[in-house]
Amino acid sequence: MNETEFDSDDGFEAIVADAGPEERAFEAALRPRTLEELIGQERVREQLSLMLEAAVARGRTPDHVLLSGPPGLGKTTIAMIIAHQLSAPLRITSGPAIQHAGDLAAILSGVNEGDVLFIDEIHRMSRPAEELLYMAMEDFRVDVIVGKGPGATAIPLEIPPFTVVGATTRAGLLPSPLRDRFGFTAQLDYYDTAELHRIVDRSAGLLDLEVTEDGGREIASRSRGTPRIANRLLRRVRDFAEVRAGGVINHDVARDALALYEVDELGLDRLDRAVLGALCRSFGGGPVGVQTLAVAVGEERETVEELAEPFLVRLGFLARTPRGRVATAAAWRHLGLVAPASAAQLPLDVE
Ligand SMILES: Nc1ncnc2c1ncn2[C@@H]1O[C@H](COP(=O)(O)OP(=O)(O)OP(=O)(O)O)[C@@H](O)[C@H]1O
């Protein structure tokens, strides 16, 4: 099969796909529980530490916190750490679960003083729920409307002081009145290889695995700047090491295991290479519309846009131009192909 005939039904799971239940349990076991255990994100860590310490010293609930950044960089982990540092109960919900103002009112009515309410994917709440939330965040009081039309009544609901921690991959989608209610906002950045290496070592320690220095670095350098992927790759390499290599994860074991799972030396997986392959081989490097590209690799448009493109753009392999997707000369080279003279060079005029 050539790469443009990529078929997602052949048992392949993208390395950036959502975690299943088993992996979620694995992730939970590896989560840092305190700010000291959290690796990287130095600035966010220091700022948060200061804010939380000051709040505890004053005996007040801290400001509401908004965490934004791509999936797998530690937003849920940080929300849990905040609750832990405050010795406060954590209530967890998500934007898609709050589609009506009533859903949120029900949650708010159960909030106790000092609770931390974590709302994942906060940008996906409905508009009426967002409005209710920012009133609750500002005044610790909301009017719950019961009934409809002329018979509707507003029932005031007092809420004890609490802290909202919102997480979003798309801070720009939050309406500014809601965004403004967060006294502390943090944009999480991708991790560098050294930080990912420390994360791999920490996870290996918790899992009682033997990973050599170069084995750890090999996993880290293919982890796309993302702790979740570092842990995911470690898990796959662990299986390989146990079954085929006597358990020790060294450079060659990591390299061979990741080759088996089709994660290349830059961290591109098969979907990424299929997208680039289609773009270069079938469409001469573009420009081509994302929908056409998705059909060519047998995937949904959203899968290509959300799982493959961000990393390809970050690597400078693909650009989203007003006329469609374009492969850069670096992308051609990565596939081992000769770039046509017209191949785009960075920087491009991107969207
Ligand atoms: N700074 C870090 N140090 C160590 N491990 C980390 C760090 N950040 C994340 N992790 C690990 O990566 C995994 C994913 O983290 P987490 O679930 O917090 O990400 P997220 O940003 O909430 O992702 P999503 O938005 O997709 O839920 C967890 O297993 C966590 O232990």
PDB file of C-alpha atoms and ligand atoms in Angstrom, residues 27 30-32 37-39 70-77 120 191 199 202 227-228 231, ligand 1:
ATOM      1  CA  GLU A  27      -2.069   8.488  32.761  1.00  0.00           C
ATOM      2  CA  LEU A  30       1.706   9.090  36.241  1.00  0.00           C
ATOM      3  CA  ARG A  31       0.220  12.482  37.048  1.00  0.00           C
ATOM      4  CA  PRO A  32       2.400  14.777  39.125  1.00  0.00           C
ATOM      5  CA  GLU A  37       6.696  17.309  40.805  1.00  0.00           C
ATOM      6  CA  LEU A  38       5.487  19.106  37.675  1.00  0.00           C
ATOM      7  CA  ILE A  39       8.226  19.195  35.048  1.00  0.00           C
ATOM      8  CA  PRO A  70      -2.931  22.052  22.985  1.00  0.00           C
ATOM      9  CA  PRO A  71      -4.070  18.655  24.309  1.00  0.00           C
ATOM     10  CA  GLY A  72      -1.805  16.609  26.533  1.00  0.00           C
ATOM     11  CA  LEU A  73       0.352  19.440  27.930  1.00  0.00           C
ATOM     12  CA  GLY A  74      -0.919  19.149  31.485  1.00  0.00           C
ATOM     13  CA  LYS A  75      -4.061  21.240  31.938  1.00  0.00           C
ATOM     14  CA  THR A  76      -5.953  18.551  33.861  1.00  0.00           C
ATOM     15  CA  THR A  77      -2.826  17.784  35.836  1.00  0.00           C
ATOM     16  CA  ASP A 120     -12.452  21.096  30.767  1.00  0.00           C
ATOM     17  CA  TYR A 191       7.960  21.005  26.086  1.00  0.00           C
ATOM     18  CA  ILE A 199       9.155  13.241  32.145  1.00  0.00           C
ATOM     19  CA  ARG A 202      10.059  10.136  36.024  1.00  0.00           C
ATOM     20  CA  PRO A 227       4.003  14.783  27.823  1.00  0.00           C
ATOM     21  CA  ARG A 228       0.957  12.645  27.031  1.00  0.00           C
ATOM     22  CA  ASN A 231       4.095   8.566  28.259  1.00  0.00           C
TER      23      ASN A 231
HETATM   24  N1  LIG B   1       4.535  18.961  33.288  1.00  0.00           N
HETATM   25  C1  LIG B   1       4.328  17.637  33.361  1.00  0.00           C
HETATM   26  N2  LIG B   1       5.197  16.865  34.029  1.00  0.00           N
HETATM   27  C2  LIG B   1       5.001  15.525  34.086  1.00  0.00           C
HETATM   28  N3  LIG B   1       3.976  14.880  33.491  1.00  0.00           N
HETATM   29  C3  LIG B   1       3.087  15.600  32.824  1.00  0.00           C
HETATM   30  C4  LIG B   1       3.209  17.019  32.728  1.00  0.00           C
HETATM   31  N4  LIG B   1       2.185  17.501  32.003  1.00  0.00           N
HETATM   32  C5  LIG B   1       1.439  16.435  31.654  1.00  0.00           C
HETATM   33  N5  LIG B   1       1.964  15.304  32.149  1.00  0.00           N
HETATM   34  C6  LIG B   1       1.439  13.956  31.939  1.00  0.00           C
HETATM   35  O1  LIG B   1       0.856  13.904  30.631  1.00  0.00           O
HETATM   36  C7  LIG B   1      -0.418  13.278  30.670  1.00  0.00           C
HETATM   37  C8  LIG B   1      -1.463  14.207  30.072  1.00  0.00           C
HETATM   38  O2  LIG B   1      -1.613  15.331  30.886  1.00  0.00           O
HETATM   39  P1  LIG B   1      -3.036  16.043  31.088  1.00  0.00           P
HETATM   40  O3  LIG B   1      -4.145  15.040  31.080  1.00  0.00           O
HETATM   41  O4  LIG B   1      -2.928  16.911  32.273  1.00  0.00           O
HETATM   42  O5  LIG B   1      -3.121  16.922  29.797  1.00  0.00           O
HETATM   43  P2  LIG B   1      -4.251  17.939  29.318  1.00  0.00           P
HETATM   44  O6  LIG B   1      -3.563  19.185  28.867  1.00  0.00           O
HETATM   45  O7  LIG B   1      -5.297  18.072  30.369  1.00  0.00           O
HETATM   46  O8  LIG B   1      -4.829  17.216  28.060  1.00  0.00           O
HETATM   47  P3  LIG B   1      -6.342  17.252  27.507  1.00  0.00           P
HETATM   48  O9  LIG B   1      -6.668  18.674  27.318  1.00  0.00           O
HETATM   49  O10 LIG B   1      -6.230  16.455  26.227  1.00  0.00           O
HETATM   50  O11 LIG B   1      -7.143  16.535  28.568  1.00  0.00           O
HETATM   51  C9  LIG B   1      -0.645  12.883  32.122  1.00  0.00           C
HETATM   52  O12 LIG B   1      -0.337  11.538  32.271  1.00  0.00           O
HETATM   53  C10 LIG B   1       0.333  13.677  32.924  1.00  0.00           C
HETATM   54  O13 LIG B   1       0.836  12.912  33.958  1.00  0.00           O
END
